[in-house]
Short mmCIF file of C-alpha atoms in Angstrom, two decimals:
data_model
loop_
_atom_site.label_atom_id
_atom_site.label_comp_id
_atom_site.label_asym_id
_atom_site.label_seq_id
_atom_site.Cartn_x
_atom_site.Cartn_y
_atom_site.Cartn_z
CA UNK A 167 244.58 93.56 44.46
CA UNK A 168 247.66 91.30 45.74
CA UNK A 169 251.07 90.15 44.40
CA UNK A 170 253.22 87.33 45.23
CA UNK A 171 256.96 87.04 45.83
CA UNK A 172 258.90 84.29 47.57
CA UNK A 173 260.42 84.88 50.79
CA UNK A 174 263.42 87.36 50.84
CA UNK A 175 266.13 85.37 49.37
CA UNK A 176 270.06 86.42 49.65
CA UNK A 177 271.82 86.78 46.25
CA UNK A 178 273.71 83.56 45.22
CA UNK A 179 277.11 85.36 46.03
CA UNK A 180 280.05 84.03 48.43
CA UNK A 181 280.56 85.31 51.97
CA UNK A 182 282.56 88.49 52.92
CA UNK A 183 281.18 89.01 56.36
CA UNK A 184 282.68 85.92 57.90
CA UNK A 185 281.56 82.25 58.15
CA UNK A 186 278.00 82.23 57.69
CA UNK A 187 277.35 85.58 56.34
CA UNK A 188 274.45 86.49 54.70
CA UNK A 189 275.93 89.43 53.27
CA UNK A 190 277.77 88.45 50.14
CA UNK A 191 280.09 89.98 47.23
CA UNK A 192 281.12 86.80 44.88
CA UNK A 193 279.30 84.09 43.46
CA UNK A 194 278.61 81.29 45.68
CA UNK A 195 279.16 77.85 43.95
CA UNK A 196 276.66 76.00 46.08
CA UNK A 197 273.82 78.33 45.03
CA UNK A 198 274.23 77.85 41.07
CA UNK A 199 270.83 76.02 40.94
CA UNK A 200 269.13 78.20 43.35
CA UNK A 201 267.92 77.37 47.14
CA UNK A 202 265.43 75.77 48.72
CA UNK A 203 262.08 78.19 49.51
CA UNK A 204 259.41 76.91 51.95
CA UNK A 205 257.79 80.86 52.53
CA UNK A 206 255.63 82.64 50.11
CA UNK A 207 255.14 86.59 50.69
CA UNK A 208 251.84 87.41 49.84
CA UNK A 209 250.59 91.12 49.46
CA UNK A 210 246.83 91.90 49.66
CA UNK A 211 244.86 95.28 49.61
CA UNK A 212 245.37 95.66 53.09
CA UNK A 213 247.28 92.70 54.72
CA UNK A 214 250.56 90.90 54.01
CA UNK A 215 251.24 87.25 54.85
CA UNK A 216 254.30 85.16 55.01
CA UNK A 217 253.04 81.77 54.28
CA UNK A 218 254.77 79.00 55.90
CA UNK A 219 255.04 75.81 53.36
CA UNK A 220 256.41 73.47 56.15
CA UNK A 221 253.32 73.73 58.48
CA UNK A 222 250.70 75.04 55.76
CA UNK A 223 250.09 78.03 57.90
CA UNK A 224 250.55 81.48 57.59
CA UNK A 225 253.89 82.18 59.93
CA UNK A 226 252.78 85.87 60.46
CA UNK A 227 250.06 88.01 58.85
CA UNK A 228 250.61 91.76 59.12
CA UNK A 229 247.30 93.95 58.89
CA UNK A 230 246.60 98.10 58.67
CA UNK A 231 243.23 98.65 60.57
CA UNK A 232 241.51 102.25 60.50
CA UNK A 233 237.95 103.54 60.69
CA UNK A 234 238.36 103.75 56.84
CA UNK A 235 239.41 100.18 56.52
CA UNK A 236 236.70 98.22 58.59
CA UNK A 237 233.65 100.43 57.93
CA UNK A 238 232.23 100.33 54.80
CA UNK A 239 230.06 98.26 52.23
CA UNK A 240 231.91 95.01 52.85
CA UNK A 241 229.70 92.10 53.02
CA UNK A 242 230.44 88.62 54.47
CA UNK A 243 228.00 87.08 52.31
CA UNK A 244 229.54 88.32 49.12
CA UNK A 245 232.90 86.61 50.19
CA UNK A 246 234.18 82.93 49.33
CA UNK A 247 236.79 80.69 50.84
CA UNK A 248 239.51 80.24 48.04
CA UNK A 249 242.83 78.45 47.82
CA UNK A 250 245.90 80.69 46.89
CA UNK A 251 246.58 79.54 43.51
CA UNK A 252 250.18 81.61 43.56
CA UNK A 253 251.35 78.73 46.25
CA UNK A 254 252.05 75.22 44.77
CA UNK A 255 249.13 73.10 45.21
CA UNK A 256 251.62 70.49 47.11
CA UNK A 257 252.71 73.30 49.72
CA UNK A 258 249.49 75.22 50.24
CA UNK A 259 246.69 74.56 52.64
CA UNK A 260 243.52 73.70 50.85
CA UNK A 261 239.64 73.50 51.30
CA UNK A 262 239.65 69.71 51.45
CA UNK A 263 242.14 69.84 54.43
CA UNK A 264 239.38 71.18 56.61
CA UNK A 265 236.52 69.04 55.83
CA UNK A 266 235.55 66.83 58.51
CA UNK A 267 238.50 68.20 60.72
CA UNK A 268 236.67 69.52 63.25
CA UNK A 269 238.63 72.74 63.27
CA UNK A 270 237.20 76.27 61.82
CA UNK A 271 239.08 78.05 58.81
CA UNK A 272 240.03 80.78 61.23
CA UNK A 273 241.23 84.09 59.83
CA UNK A 274 244.28 85.68 61.06
CA UNK A 275 243.48 89.13 59.28
CA UNK A 276 239.47 89.34 60.13
CA UNK A 277 237.18 90.00 57.77
CA UNK A 278 235.49 92.25 59.90
CA UNK A 279 238.83 94.45 60.18
CA UNK A 280 238.30 95.11 56.25
CA UNK A 281 234.72 95.89 55.38
CA UNK A 282 235.61 99.21 53.93
CA UNK A 283 235.38 97.71 50.34
CA UNK A 284 234.22 94.39 49.06
CA UNK A 285 237.34 93.66 47.41
CA UNK A 286 239.21 93.80 50.66
CA UNK A 287 236.98 91.87 52.48
CA UNK A 288 236.97 89.10 49.72
CA UNK A 289 241.01 88.88 49.89
CA UNK A 290 240.54 87.91 53.75
CA UNK A 291 239.10 84.55 52.72
CA UNK A 292 242.25 83.28 51.18
CA UNK A 293 243.29 80.48 52.65
CA UNK A 294 246.86 81.77 52.96
CA UNK A 295 245.50 84.17 56.01
CA UNK A 296 243.72 80.88 57.49
CA UNK A 297 244.94 78.63 60.21
CA UNK A 298 242.95 75.43 61.76
CA UNK A 299 241.26 77.18 64.98
CA UNK A 300 238.95 75.34 67.68
CA UNK A 301 235.74 76.62 66.99
CA UNK A 302 233.66 76.51 70.11
CA UNK A 303 234.83 78.66 72.89
CA UNK A 304 237.78 80.30 70.79
CA UNK A 305 237.03 81.45 67.12
CA UNK A 306 233.58 81.83 67.37
CA UNK A 307 233.97 83.68 71.05
CA UNK A 308 236.85 84.67 72.89
CA UNK A 309 239.08 85.13 69.68
CA UNK A 310 236.34 87.01 68.08
CA UNK A 311 235.69 89.28 71.19
CA UNK A 312 239.61 89.83 70.95
CA UNK A 313 239.49 90.95 67.28
CA UNK A 314 236.58 93.23 68.11
CA UNK A 315 238.75 94.81 71.05
CA UNK A 316 241.64 95.57 68.37
CA UNK A 317 238.99 96.75 65.96
CA UNK A 318 237.64 98.94 68.52
CA UNK A 319 240.91 100.72 69.12
CA UNK A 320 240.67 102.57 65.82
CA UNK A 321 237.83 104.67 67.90
CA UNK A 322 240.49 106.86 69.32
CA UNK A 323 243.38 105.99 67.38
CA UNK A 324 244.31 106.73 64.00
CA UNK A 325 246.00 103.77 62.94
CA UNK A 326 246.31 100.62 64.32
CA UNK A 327 248.98 97.57 62.97
CA UNK A 328 248.49 94.24 63.89
CA UNK A 329 250.71 91.01 63.65
CA UNK A 330 248.99 87.86 63.90
CA UNK A 331 250.53 84.31 64.04
CA UNK A 332 250.31 80.51 65.37
CA UNK A 333 252.70 79.48 67.74
CA UNK A 334 253.81 75.87 68.51
CA UNK A 335 254.47 75.65 72.26
CA UNK A 336 256.24 72.58 73.82
CA UNK A 337 254.97 70.79 76.94
CA UNK A 338 256.86 70.09 80.09
CA UNK A 339 256.61 66.10 80.39
CA UNK A 340 258.50 63.65 83.17
CA UNK A 341 261.09 63.26 80.25
CA UNK A 342 261.56 66.59 79.38
CA UNK A 343 259.82 69.22 76.83
CA UNK A 344 258.11 67.65 74.24
CA UNK A 345 256.31 69.43 71.45
CA UNK A 346 252.94 67.98 70.37
CA UNK A 347 250.16 69.08 68.14
CA UNK A 348 247.42 67.77 65.81
CA UNK A 349 247.57 67.56 61.98
CA UNK A 350 244.86 67.71 59.77
CA UNK A 351 244.54 66.82 55.48
CA UNK A 352 246.49 63.78 54.26
CA UNK A 353 250.32 62.84 54.24
CA UNK A 354 252.42 64.28 52.85
CA UNK A 355 250.76 67.58 52.41
CA UNK A 356 249.49 67.99 56.01
CA UNK A 357 248.32 71.11 57.89
CA UNK A 358 249.76 71.74 61.35
CA UNK A 359 247.14 72.83 64.30
CA UNK A 360 248.91 75.43 66.12
CA UNK A 361 248.86 75.17 70.09
CA UNK A 362 248.33 79.01 70.61
CA UNK A 363 247.84 82.48 68.40
CA UNK A 364 249.59 85.77 69.04
CA UNK A 365 249.05 89.15 68.21
CA UNK A 366 251.18 92.17 68.50
CA UNK A 367 249.26 95.12 68.40
CA UNK A 368 250.77 98.92 67.54
CA UNK A 369 248.41 101.57 67.95
CA UNK A 370 249.46 105.17 66.61
CA UNK A 371 247.23 108.35 68.30
CA UNK A 372 247.69 111.84 68.31
CA UNK A 373 249.92 112.89 71.42
CA UNK A 374 251.16 116.16 72.85
CA UNK A 375 252.26 118.91 70.87
CA UNK A 376 250.85 117.21 67.81
CA UNK A 377 253.18 114.70 67.71
CA UNK A 378 252.01 111.02 66.97
CA UNK A 379 252.34 108.36 69.93
CA UNK A 380 252.29 105.13 70.14
CA UNK A 381 251.25 102.12 72.70
CA UNK A 382 252.38 98.53 72.10
CA UNK A 383 251.32 95.38 73.55
CA UNK A 384 251.69 91.68 72.97
CA UNK A 385 249.53 88.87 73.50
CA UNK A 386 249.40 84.81 73.58
CA UNK A 387 246.13 82.95 73.84
CA UNK A 388 245.83 79.02 73.78
CA UNK A 389 243.82 77.43 70.61
CA UNK A 390 241.59 76.02 72.86
CA UNK A 391 237.81 76.58 74.34
CA UNK A 392 238.22 79.65 76.67
CA UNK A 393 236.22 80.49 79.67
CA UNK A 394 234.63 83.73 78.62
CA UNK A 395 235.10 85.08 81.93
CA UNK A 396 238.92 85.04 81.71
CA UNK A 397 240.42 88.84 81.53
CA UNK A 398 242.32 89.68 78.22
CA UNK A 399 245.01 90.81 80.49
CA UNK A 400 245.81 87.36 81.51
CA UNK A 401 247.26 86.53 78.08
CA UNK A 402 250.01 90.05 78.13
CA UNK A 403 253.22 89.06 77.45
CA UNK A 404 256.73 90.80 77.03
CA UNK A 405 257.31 91.36 73.44
CA UNK A 406 260.75 90.25 73.47
CA UNK A 407 259.77 87.15 75.11
CA UNK A 408 257.45 86.46 72.60
CA UNK A 409 259.94 87.14 69.77
CA UNK A 410 262.03 84.34 71.40
CA UNK A 411 259.27 82.00 71.21
CA UNK A 412 258.38 82.79 67.74
CA UNK A 413 261.35 83.27 66.21
CA UNK A 414 260.90 86.60 64.85
CA UNK A 415 261.32 90.50 65.63
CA UNK A 416 258.16 92.25 65.27
CA UNK A 417 257.89 96.06 64.02
CA UNK A 418 261.70 96.63 63.46
CA UNK A 419 261.61 99.85 61.93
CA UNK A 420 259.77 101.27 65.06
CA UNK A 421 261.34 99.12 68.01
CA UNK A 422 264.68 100.92 67.97
CA UNK A 423 266.86 100.04 70.88
CA UNK A 424 265.58 103.07 72.84
CA UNK A 425 261.96 102.20 72.23
CA UNK A 426 262.53 98.52 73.40
CA UNK A 427 263.96 100.10 76.69
CA UNK A 428 260.86 102.32 77.16
CA UNK A 429 258.55 99.26 75.98
CA UNK A 430 260.19 97.07 78.73
CA UNK A 431 259.62 99.51 81.39
CA UNK A 432 256.02 99.91 80.49
CA UNK A 433 255.58 96.23 80.22
CA UNK A 434 257.06 95.72 83.77
CA UNK A 435 254.40 98.66 85.00
CA UNK A 436 251.51 96.94 83.60
CA UNK A 437 252.47 93.30 84.78
CA UNK A 438 253.25 94.68 88.21
CA UNK A 439 249.83 96.07 88.44
CA UNK A 440 248.65 92.45 87.66
CA UNK A 441 250.56 90.55 90.05
CA UNK A 442 252.94 89.07 87.46
CA UNK A 443 256.25 90.92 87.17
CA UNK A 444 257.87 87.69 88.80
CA UNK A 445 256.55 85.34 86.04
CA UNK A 446 255.78 87.71 83.04
CA UNK A 447 255.83 84.86 80.40
CA UNK A 448 254.58 81.87 82.45
CA UNK A 449 252.54 80.87 79.51
CA UNK A 450 255.71 80.83 77.25
CA UNK A 451 257.75 79.17 79.77
CA UNK A 452 256.10 76.75 81.95
CA UNK A 453 254.12 74.87 78.80
CA UNK A 454 251.10 74.82 77.34
CA UNK A 455 248.42 73.95 79.97
CA UNK A 456 245.22 75.89 79.10
CA UNK A 457 243.61 78.19 81.48
CA UNK A 458 239.87 76.68 81.49
CA UNK A 459 238.56 78.72 84.62
CA UNK A 460 239.13 82.15 85.90
CA UNK A 461 240.97 82.14 89.01
CA UNK A 462 239.36 83.23 92.25
CA UNK A 463 239.33 86.97 92.24
CA UNK A 464 240.15 87.45 88.51
CA UNK A 465 238.33 90.29 87.70
CA UNK A 466 239.41 92.80 85.28
CA UNK A 467 242.03 95.07 86.80
CA UNK A 468 241.98 98.77 85.88
CA UNK A 469 245.69 99.41 84.55
CA UNK A 470 246.81 102.96 85.34
CA UNK A 471 249.57 104.61 83.18
CA UNK A 472 252.84 105.32 85.39
CA UNK A 473 254.34 108.99 85.19
CA UNK A 474 257.59 108.36 83.22
CA UNK A 475 258.64 111.46 82.42
CA UNK A 476 257.95 113.62 78.95
CA UNK A 477 258.91 112.23 75.91
CA UNK A 478 258.27 108.62 76.76
CA UNK A 479 258.75 106.69 73.78
CA UNK A 480 256.13 104.29 73.86
CA UNK A 481 253.28 103.05 76.30
CA UNK A 482 252.14 99.69 76.69
CA UNK A 483 248.73 99.19 74.81
CA UNK A 484 246.89 98.60 78.00
CA UNK A 485 248.22 101.66 79.76
CA UNK A 486 246.35 103.67 76.54
CA UNK A 487 243.04 101.38 76.25
CA UNK A 488 241.06 99.41 78.71
CA UNK A 489 242.16 95.88 77.69
CA UNK A 490 238.76 94.31 78.14
CA UNK A 491 236.49 92.36 75.84
CA UNK A 492 233.05 93.36 74.92
CA UNK A 493 230.32 90.85 76.37
CA UNK A 494 229.92 87.06 75.64
CA UNK A 495 226.28 87.93 74.18
CA UNK A 496 228.20 90.21 71.55
CA UNK A 497 229.97 87.30 69.90
CA UNK A 498 226.65 85.27 70.22
CA UNK A 499 224.61 88.29 68.25
CA UNK A 500 227.49 88.84 65.90
CA UNK A 501 227.96 85.10 64.60
CA UNK A 502 223.80 84.92 63.97
CA UNK A 503 224.11 88.25 62.26
CA UNK A 504 227.35 87.65 60.35
CA UNK A 505 226.86 83.67 59.07
CA UNK A 506 229.70 82.59 57.02
CA UNK A 507 229.59 82.25 53.24
CA UNK A 508 228.87 78.55 52.18
CA UNK A 509 231.25 77.36 49.69
CA UNK A 510 231.42 73.56 50.25
CA UNK A 511 227.86 71.82 50.29
CA UNK A 512 229.73 68.52 50.91
CA UNK A 513 231.45 69.84 53.73
CA UNK A 514 230.86 67.28 56.89
CA UNK A 515 231.88 70.02 59.21
CA UNK A 516 229.66 72.77 60.43
CA UNK A 517 231.88 75.64 59.94
CA UNK A 518 230.92 78.88 61.77
CA UNK A 519 234.31 80.93 61.14
CA UNK A 520 235.32 84.24 62.46
CA UNK A 521 234.30 87.49 62.02
#
């Protein structure tokens, strides 16, 4: 159900398109003995992950979610956390890294998104799909509710494509910008603890005249205890600003220049209704200050789709769907009804991982 390949590697040939070109036509002498590799592309049944061996986190996880992938006979109690044996042991995250760390082994492709079969659910328990996540108030609550929101999009959308990944964002200090985040495990093979996580969600549904239509939205949330009353819309960011912070482009086959322009217009419409048009990426540009309490009057805003003429290339996700989270009680009941599989009897940290 899975395969492994190294990250995309240019052929060992000399530049033909100018200094530093990736496109080559003649053998390059420097590459005689190969080039350094730090990422592994891992393909599972219903998701793909690019694992970054420098941080020992996924760089990104891309999954396809539909009614058929999320509804079925998959049972968490039949799953087991496992190390990805196709990544060299010195370069991967390990079960021992999480013991006593105080962090959850947080799925980036959630198990509940892939309950259509036991095999697909089992594969989500690979550690190449895991990042260290704060448990209380995040992985077991706010983030779980966010995952539920994405999963529920399949009620009205045929196919949902989701890119999830960690971010390491700097903080502003008196001496300028600095990046600081915890590490778990033991040197030299340590696992970075992300400061934030992102999701970019592309939903496809039946549009006018039988044509497929799309809606897309990007979100960034601190890896911290989050007050459950904070609206999901708080974490909306423009996708191109997220790309700048994450150092990667999303849905490159879909986001043509024309669609990028249409999406930017849609993002402006949404952020203007939220009163954030003047500071659309405050979370990305002003440092990593955690929003711990909802601001006064920060109730969920009902976002209205703005008419932009026929043939609009893409809507913002929150114009298509109500960007609201299920109640906090849902997460409590879900966690009690779906306890995590037990794999380590000697683990010194209580782990109640994501859904």
